[in-house]
PDB file of C-alpha atoms in Angstrom:
ATOM      1  CA  GLU A 188       3.173  21.298  25.985  1.00 69.00           C
ATOM      2  CA  ALA A 189       0.193  23.639  25.761  1.00 84.00           C
ATOM      3  CA  GLY A 190      -1.082  24.301  22.260  1.00 94.00           C
ATOM      4  CA  VAL A 191      -2.182  27.505  20.591  1.00 97.00           C
ATOM      5  CA  ALA A 192      -5.037  29.107  22.507  1.00 97.00           C
ATOM      6  CA  GLN A 193      -7.760  31.170  20.874  1.00 98.00           C
ATOM      7  CA  SER A 194     -10.824  32.939  22.158  1.00 97.00           C
ATOM      8  CA  PRO A 195     -13.678  33.227  21.768  1.00 98.00           C
ATOM      9  CA  ARG A 196     -14.522  29.949  20.038  1.00 97.00           C
ATOM     10  CA  TYR A 197     -17.726  31.271  18.530  1.00 97.00           C
ATOM     11  CA  LYS A 198     -19.008  34.751  17.818  1.00 98.00           C
ATOM     12  CA  ILE A 199     -22.190  36.000  16.178  1.00 98.00           C
ATOM     13  CA  ILE A 200     -22.448  39.675  15.300  1.00 98.00           C
ATOM     14  CA  GLU A 201     -24.488  41.874  13.016  1.00 98.00           C
ATOM     15  CA  LYS A 202     -22.954  43.509   9.978  1.00 97.00           C
ATOM     16  CA  ARG A 203     -21.249  46.829  10.645  1.00 97.00           C
ATOM     17  CA  GLN A 204     -20.415  45.780  14.210  1.00 98.00           C
ATOM     18  CA  SER A 205     -16.848  45.248  15.359  1.00 98.00           C
ATOM     19  CA  VAL A 206     -15.262  42.100  16.751  1.00 98.00           C
ATOM     20  CA  ALA A 207     -11.900  41.082  18.175  1.00 98.00           C
ATOM     21  CA  PHE A 208     -10.182  37.725  18.414  1.00 98.00           C
ATOM     22  CA  TRP A 209      -7.347  36.763  20.715  1.00 98.00           C
ATOM     23  CA  CYS A 210      -4.527  34.268  20.223  1.00 97.00           C
ATOM     24  CA  ASN A 211      -1.793  33.004  22.524  1.00 97.00           C
ATOM     25  CA  PRO A 212       0.837  30.980  20.640  1.00 96.00           C
ATOM     26  CA  ILE A 213       2.885  28.064  21.864  1.00 95.00           C
ATOM     27  CA  SER A 214       5.486  29.282  24.332  1.00 93.00           C
ATOM     28  CA  GLY A 215       8.729  30.214  22.612  1.00 90.00           C
ATOM     29  CA  HIS A 216       7.274  30.342  19.103  1.00 91.00           C
ATOM     30  CA  ALA A 217       8.507  33.505  17.457  1.00 90.00           C
ATOM     31  CA  THR A 218       6.245  33.399  14.420  1.00 91.00           C
ATOM     32  CA  LEU A 219       2.487  33.908  14.592  1.00 94.00           C
ATOM     33  CA  TYR A 220      -0.038  33.770  11.789  1.00 94.00           C
ATOM     34  CA  TRP A 221      -3.682  34.671  11.340  1.00 97.00           C
ATOM     35  CA  TYR A 222      -5.684  32.862   8.694  1.00 97.00           C
ATOM     36  CA  GLN A 223      -9.218  33.152   7.388  1.00 97.00           C
ATOM     37  CA  GLN A 224     -10.888  29.921   6.321  1.00 97.00           C
ATOM     38  CA  ILE A 225     -14.169  30.144   4.467  1.00 96.00           C
ATOM     39  CA  LEU A 226     -16.242  26.975   4.264  1.00 92.00           C
ATOM     40  CA  GLY A 227     -14.944  24.696   1.521  1.00 90.00           C
ATOM     41  CA  GLN A 228     -11.709  26.631   1.059  1.00 92.00           C
ATOM     42  CA  GLY A 229      -8.195  26.270   2.341  1.00 92.00           C
ATOM     43  CA  PRO A 230      -6.900  28.724   4.947  1.00 94.00           C
ATOM     44  CA  LYS A 231      -5.941  32.118   3.547  1.00 94.00           C
ATOM     45  CA  LEU A 232      -3.068  33.939   5.229  1.00 93.00           C
ATOM     46  CA  LEU A 233      -4.082  37.349   6.555  1.00 96.00           C
ATOM     47  CA  ILE A 234      -0.966  38.373   8.440  1.00 95.00           C
ATOM     48  CA  GLN A 235       2.313  36.912   9.652  1.00 93.00           C
ATOM     49  CA  PHE A 236       4.320  38.247  12.601  1.00 93.00           C
ATOM     50  CA  GLN A 237       7.919  37.511  13.464  1.00 90.00           C
ATOM     51  CA  ASN A 238       8.151  38.450  17.160  1.00 87.00           C
ATOM     52  CA  ASN A 239       6.324  41.803  17.185  1.00 85.00           C
ATOM     53  CA  GLY A 240       7.130  42.771  13.605  1.00 91.00           C
ATOM     54  CA  VAL A 241       4.914  42.219  10.565  1.00 92.00           C
ATOM     55  CA  VAL A 242       6.453  39.929   7.933  1.00 90.00           C
ATOM     56  CA  ASP A 243       3.537  39.760   5.503  1.00 90.00           C
ATOM     57  CA  ASP A 244       0.165  41.492   5.580  1.00 94.00           C
ATOM     58  CA  SER A 245      -0.377  41.706   1.840  1.00 93.00           C
ATOM     59  CA  GLN A 246      -3.706  39.858   1.997  1.00 93.00           C
ATOM     60  CA  LEU A 247      -5.096  41.683   5.020  1.00 96.00           C
ATOM     61  CA  PRO A 248      -8.031  43.954   4.075  1.00 96.00           C
ATOM     62  CA  LYS A 249      -6.576  46.922   5.871  1.00 96.00           C
ATOM     63  CA  ASP A 250      -9.650  49.103   5.493  1.00 96.00           C
ATOM     64  CA  ARG A 251     -11.452  46.920   8.016  1.00 97.00           C
ATOM     65  CA  PHE A 252      -9.010  44.413   9.498  1.00 98.00           C
ATOM     66  CA  SER A 253      -6.195  45.158  11.908  1.00 98.00           C
ATOM     67  CA  ALA A 254      -3.881  42.987  13.958  1.00 97.00           C
ATOM     68  CA  GLU A 255      -1.228  43.556  16.554  1.00 96.00           C
ATOM     69  CA  ARG A 256       1.299  41.600  18.552  1.00 94.00           C
ATOM     70  CA  LEU A 257       2.652  44.303  20.808  1.00 83.00           C
ATOM     71  CA  LYS A 258       4.913  42.299  23.115  1.00 87.00           C
ATOM     72  CA  GLY A 259       5.808  39.577  20.653  1.00 84.00           C
ATOM     73  CA  VAL A 260       3.686  36.982  22.419  1.00 91.00           C
ATOM     74  CA  ASP A 261      -0.105  37.043  22.172  1.00 95.00           C
ATOM     75  CA  SER A 262      -1.981  38.761  19.388  1.00 97.00           C
ATOM     76  CA  THR A 263      -5.369  40.254  18.584  1.00 98.00           C
ATOM     77  CA  LEU A 264      -7.165  40.467  15.261  1.00 98.00           C
ATOM     78  CA  LYS A 265      -9.938  43.010  14.856  1.00 98.00           C
ATOM     79  CA  ILE A 266     -12.609  43.541  12.246  1.00 98.00           C
ATOM     80  CA  GLN A 267     -14.338  46.898  12.115  1.00 97.00           C
ATOM     81  CA  PRO A 268     -16.912  47.129  10.584  1.00 96.00           C
ATOM     82  CA  ALA A 269     -17.806  43.543   9.776  1.00 97.00           C
ATOM     83  CA  LYS A 270     -19.396  42.490   6.495  1.00 97.00           C
ATOM     84  CA  LEU A 271     -21.459  39.415   5.690  1.00 97.00           C
ATOM     85  CA  GLU A 272     -18.556  37.964   3.680  1.00 97.00           C
ATOM     86  CA  ASP A 273     -16.362  37.978   6.787  1.00 98.00           C
ATOM     87  CA  SER A 274     -18.261  34.941   8.072  1.00 98.00           C
ATOM     88  CA  ALA A 275     -15.532  32.337   8.369  1.00 98.00           C
ATOM     89  CA  VAL A 276     -13.279  30.542  10.813  1.00 98.00           C
ATOM     90  CA  TYR A 277     -10.327  32.620  11.936  1.00 98.00           C
ATOM     91  CA  LEU A 278      -7.350  30.439  12.692  1.00 98.00           C
ATOM     92  CA  CYS A 279      -4.254  31.424  14.571  1.00 97.00           C
ATOM     93  CA  ALA A 280      -1.070  29.415  14.145  1.00 95.00           C
ATOM     94  CA  SER A 281       2.446  29.622  15.464  1.00 94.00           C
ATOM     95  CA  SER A 282       5.750  28.134  14.491  1.00 90.00           C
ATOM     96  CA  PRO A 283       9.223  28.002  15.972  1.00 86.00           C
ATOM     97  CA  TYR A 284      11.879  30.072  14.282  1.00 71.00           C
ATOM     98  CA  ARG A 285      14.645  27.817  13.073  1.00 64.00           C
ATOM     99  CA  GLY A 286      16.851  30.355  11.398  1.00 60.00           C
ATOM    100  CA  SER A 287      15.627  29.609   7.911  1.00 58.00           C
ATOM    101  CA  ALA A 288      12.974  31.369   5.890  1.00 53.00           C
ATOM    102  CA  ASN A 289      11.629  28.068   4.670  1.00 55.00           C
ATOM    103  CA  ASN A 290      10.828  26.297   7.909  1.00 58.00           C
ATOM    104  CA  TYR A 291       7.137  26.839   8.297  1.00 68.00           C
ATOM    105  CA  GLU A 292       5.780  23.880  10.259  1.00 84.00           C
ATOM    106  CA  GLN A 293       2.762  25.471  11.851  1.00 90.00           C
ATOM    107  CA  TYR A 294       0.660  24.549  14.842  1.00 93.00           C
ATOM    108  CA  PHE A 295      -2.912  25.754  14.697  1.00 96.00           C
ATOM    109  CA  GLY A 296      -5.304  26.812  17.389  1.00 97.00           C
ATOM    110  CA  PRO A 297      -8.937  25.622  17.416  1.00 97.00           C
ATOM    111  CA  GLY A 298     -10.129  28.747  15.617  1.00 97.00           C
ATOM    112  CA  THR A 299     -12.898  31.262  16.148  1.00 98.00           C
ATOM    113  CA  ARG A 300     -16.059  30.644  14.136  1.00 98.00           C
ATOM    114  CA  LEU A 301     -17.499  34.041  13.180  1.00 98.00           C
ATOM    115  CA  THR A 302     -21.007  34.471  11.839  1.00 98.00           C
ATOM    116  CA  VAL A 303     -22.010  37.885  10.547  1.00 98.00           C
ATOM    117  CA  THR A 304     -25.763  38.363  10.112  1.00 97.00           C
TER     118      THR A 304
ATOM    119  CA  ARG B 228      -3.692  30.521 -11.850  1.00 70.00           C
ATOM    120  CA  LYS B 229      -3.910  29.809  -8.129  1.00 76.00           C
ATOM    121  CA  GLU B 230      -0.633  29.363  -6.270  1.00 84.00           C
ATOM    122  CA  VAL B 231      -1.598  25.927  -5.012  1.00 89.00           C
ATOM    123  CA  GLU B 232      -4.244  23.721  -6.600  1.00 90.00           C
ATOM    124  CA  GLN B 233      -5.811  20.530  -5.365  1.00 91.00           C
ATOM    125  CA  ASP B 234      -8.646  18.401  -6.695  1.00 87.00           C
ATOM    126  CA  PRO B 235     -11.181  18.591  -3.853  1.00 86.00           C
ATOM    127  CA  GLY B 236     -12.602  15.140  -4.651  1.00 87.00           C
ATOM    128  CA  PRO B 237     -14.055  13.446  -2.689  1.00 92.00           C
ATOM    129  CA  PHE B 238     -11.716  10.497  -3.035  1.00 92.00           C
ATOM    130  CA  ASN B 239     -13.742   7.477  -1.982  1.00 95.00           C
ATOM    131  CA  VAL B 240     -11.412   4.629  -1.110  1.00 96.00           C
ATOM    132  CA  PRO B 241     -12.238   1.176   0.279  1.00 97.00           C
ATOM    133  CA  GLU B 242     -10.750   0.379   3.644  1.00 97.00           C
ATOM    134  CA  GLY B 243      -7.348  -1.249   3.185  1.00 97.00           C
ATOM    135  CA  ALA B 244      -6.771   0.203  -0.275  1.00 97.00           C
ATOM    136  CA  THR B 245      -4.202   2.758  -1.384  1.00 97.00           C
ATOM    137  CA  VAL B 246      -5.088   6.296  -2.366  1.00 95.00           C
ATOM    138  CA  ALA B 247      -2.890   8.968  -3.869  1.00 94.00           C
ATOM    139  CA  PHE B 248      -3.455  12.563  -4.858  1.00 90.00           C
ATOM    140  CA  ASN B 249      -1.437  15.510  -6.054  1.00 93.00           C
ATOM    141  CA  CYS B 250      -1.040  19.160  -5.263  1.00 92.00           C
ATOM    142  CA  THR B 251       0.335  21.470  -7.963  1.00 93.00           C
ATOM    143  CA  TYR B 252       2.061  24.740  -7.216  1.00 91.00           C
ATOM    144  CA  SER B 253       2.804  27.649  -9.487  1.00 88.00           C
ATOM    145  CA  ASN B 254       5.684  29.426  -7.741  1.00 83.00           C
ATOM    146  CA  SER B 255       8.953  27.694  -8.521  1.00 82.00           C
ATOM    147  CA  ALA B 256      10.625  29.705  -5.724  1.00 81.00           C
ATOM    148  CA  SER B 257       8.843  27.598  -3.088  1.00 79.00           C
ATOM    149  CA  GLN B 258      11.439  25.484  -1.352  1.00 77.00           C
ATOM    150  CA  SER B 259       9.465  23.529   1.202  1.00 82.00           C
ATOM    151  CA  PHE B 260       6.022  22.046   1.339  1.00 89.00           C
ATOM    152  CA  PHE B 261       3.775  20.554   3.962  1.00 92.00           C
ATOM    153  CA  TRP B 262       0.771  18.290   4.154  1.00 94.00           C
ATOM    154  CA  TYR B 263      -1.808  19.017   6.829  1.00 95.00           C
ATOM    155  CA  ARG B 264      -4.792  16.942   7.834  1.00 97.00           C
ATOM    156  CA  GLN B 265      -8.034  18.699   8.687  1.00 97.00           C
ATOM    157  CA  ASP B 266     -10.987  16.895  10.221  1.00 96.00           C
ATOM    158  CA  CYS B 267     -14.479  18.338   9.833  1.00 94.00           C
ATOM    159  CA  ARG B 268     -14.866  21.519  11.900  1.00 93.00           C
ATOM    160  CA  LYS B 269     -11.380  21.143  13.369  1.00 96.00           C
ATOM    161  CA  GLU B 270      -8.111  22.953  12.879  1.00 96.00           C
ATOM    162  CA  PRO B 271      -5.434  21.704  10.458  1.00 96.00           C
ATOM    163  CA  LYS B 272      -2.782  19.476  11.989  1.00 96.00           C
ATOM    164  CA  LEU B 273       0.656  18.941  10.531  1.00 93.00           C
ATOM    165  CA  LEU B 274       0.957  15.557   8.848  1.00 95.00           C
ATOM    166  CA  MET B 275       4.275  15.710   7.031  1.00 91.00           C
ATOM    167  CA  SER B 276       6.947  18.056   5.839  1.00 88.00           C
ATOM    168  CA  VAL B 277       8.138  17.566   2.263  1.00 88.00           C
ATOM    169  CA  TYR B 278      11.696  18.665   1.642  1.00 75.00           C
ATOM    170  CA  SER B 279      13.899  17.876  -1.343  1.00 75.00           C
ATOM    171  CA  SER B 280      12.966  14.421  -2.608  1.00 73.00           C
ATOM    172  CA  GLY B 281      10.177  13.480  -0.245  1.00 81.00           C
ATOM    173  CA  ASN B 282       9.274  11.940   3.083  1.00 89.00           C
ATOM    174  CA  GLU B 283       7.762   8.762   4.486  1.00 91.00           C
ATOM    175  CA  ASP B 284       6.008   8.191   7.796  1.00 93.00           C
ATOM    176  CA  GLY B 285       4.400   4.823   8.327  1.00 96.00           C
ATOM    177  CA  ARG B 286       1.572   4.400   5.820  1.00 97.00           C
ATOM    178  CA  PHE B 287       2.034   7.913   4.441  1.00 97.00           C
ATOM    179  CA  THR B 288       4.485   8.853   1.692  1.00 96.00           C
ATOM    180  CA  ALA B 289       4.962  12.315   0.260  1.00 95.00           C
ATOM    181  CA  GLN B 290       6.913  13.051  -2.896  1.00 93.00           C
ATOM    182  CA  LEU B 291       8.081  16.273  -4.494  1.00 92.00           C
ATOM    183  CA  ASN B 292       8.439  16.657  -8.242  1.00 91.00           C
ATOM    184  CA  ARG B 293      10.139  19.980  -8.904  1.00 90.00           C
ATOM    185  CA  ALA B 294      10.252  19.554 -12.675  1.00 90.00           C
ATOM    186  CA  SER B 295       6.472  19.268 -12.907  1.00 92.00           C
ATOM    187  CA  GLN B 296       5.860  21.401  -9.809  1.00 91.00           C
ATOM    188  CA  TYR B 297       3.693  19.109  -7.791  1.00 92.00           C
ATOM    189  CA  ILE B 298       3.763  17.196  -4.542  1.00 93.00           C
ATOM    190  CA  SER B 299       1.907  13.993  -3.926  1.00 94.00           C
ATOM    191  CA  LEU B 300       0.575  12.166  -0.902  1.00 96.00           C
ATOM    192  CA  LEU B 301       0.044   8.431  -0.879  1.00 96.00           C
ATOM    193  CA  ILE B 302      -1.817   6.612   1.870  1.00 97.00           C
ATOM    194  CA  ARG B 303      -1.384   2.841   2.038  1.00 98.00           C
ATOM    195  CA  ASP B 304      -3.699   0.396   3.829  1.00 98.00           C
ATOM    196  CA  SER B 305      -6.322   3.093   4.377  1.00 98.00           C
ATOM    197  CA  LYS B 306      -8.088   3.150   7.729  1.00 98.00           C
ATOM    198  CA  LEU B 307     -11.512   4.570   8.482  1.00 97.00           C
ATOM    199  CA  SER B 308      -9.741   7.114  10.677  1.00 97.00           C
ATOM    200  CA  ASP B 309      -7.894   8.465   7.631  1.00 97.00           C
ATOM    201  CA  SER B 310     -11.127  10.103   6.445  1.00 97.00           C
ATOM    202  CA  ALA B 311     -10.328  13.817   6.426  1.00 97.00           C
ATOM    203  CA  THR B 312      -9.333  16.667   4.159  1.00 96.00           C
ATOM    204  CA  TYR B 313      -5.660  16.807   3.281  1.00 97.00           C
ATOM    205  CA  LEU B 314      -4.293  20.296   2.695  1.00 95.00           C
ATOM    206  CA  CYS B 315      -1.004  21.079   1.057  1.00 93.00           C
ATOM    207  CA  VAL B 316       0.861  24.318   1.520  1.00 90.00           C
ATOM    208  CA  ALA B 317       3.793  25.855  -0.312  1.00 84.00           C
ATOM    209  CA  SER B 318       6.250  27.758   1.849  1.00 76.00           C
ATOM    210  CA  ASN B 319       6.367  30.762  -0.427  1.00 66.00           C
ATOM    211  CA  ARG B 320       3.469  33.048   0.485  1.00 67.00           C
ATOM    212  CA  LEU B 321       2.136  30.241   2.710  1.00 78.00           C
ATOM    213  CA  ALA B 322      -0.506  29.392   0.145  1.00 83.00           C
ATOM    214  CA  PHE B 323      -2.851  26.565   1.079  1.00 89.00           C
ATOM    215  CA  GLY B 324      -4.777  24.509  -1.421  1.00 89.00           C
ATOM    216  CA  LYS B 325      -8.497  23.787  -1.030  1.00 91.00           C
ATOM    217  CA  GLY B 326      -7.689  20.301   0.160  1.00 93.00           C
ATOM    218  CA  ASN B 327      -8.279  16.744  -1.022  1.00 94.00           C
ATOM    219  CA  GLN B 328     -11.236  15.195   0.778  1.00 94.00           C
ATOM    220  CA  VAL B 329     -10.688  11.510   1.490  1.00 96.00           C
ATOM    221  CA  VAL B 330     -13.548   9.242   2.510  1.00 96.00           C
ATOM    222  CA  VAL B 331     -12.567   5.724   3.529  1.00 97.00           C
ATOM    223  CA  ILE B 332     -15.445   3.316   3.026  1.00 97.00           C
ATOM    224  CA  PRO B 333     -15.837   0.192   5.186  1.00 95.00           C
TER     225      PRO B 333
END
């Protein structure tokens, strides 16, 4: 079974530029997540989708971050404009929907390492 | 108070020994918990789910203590390959801890 795919793997941009990340979840997984992981910290949830609807985006800095999952499959996360503190690894994860709000076994992609200079 | 707290360590453990560490959570509404393993510069990988009273998988045992609001992970007969950071996550708000770094020493 193919895992979660993400691209690009690495990105270096200057502050105030924009950047986009792409994620393709495991086939059949209804739930998709984007996380930000800063060095030395645990992953921080940015946004959670159930199919193409947003379940939780309370920690997404909406003035500069946006995400979409238009057809309920792959997803993009965009940052515009980027700040130095956005340097982090952006992880995408997916999980199967098992009919219960508490089944959150997640499968992570390899991440995109973003450096903002 | 953070939703999920872990002592980052590192936990230095001799090969073959047992190591255990806890993860405390603040939201009593959380109903399920997970342990993930994260190797350096890699993505987290699911290690164990922790429902109700706990779970065991080979050398790994996870326990849940709802009264004191913590989960624990115990690794028996530690192998060099167990060296990693172990992240716990509470299902409510999907809050991850910082992780417990384990270093198994030959």
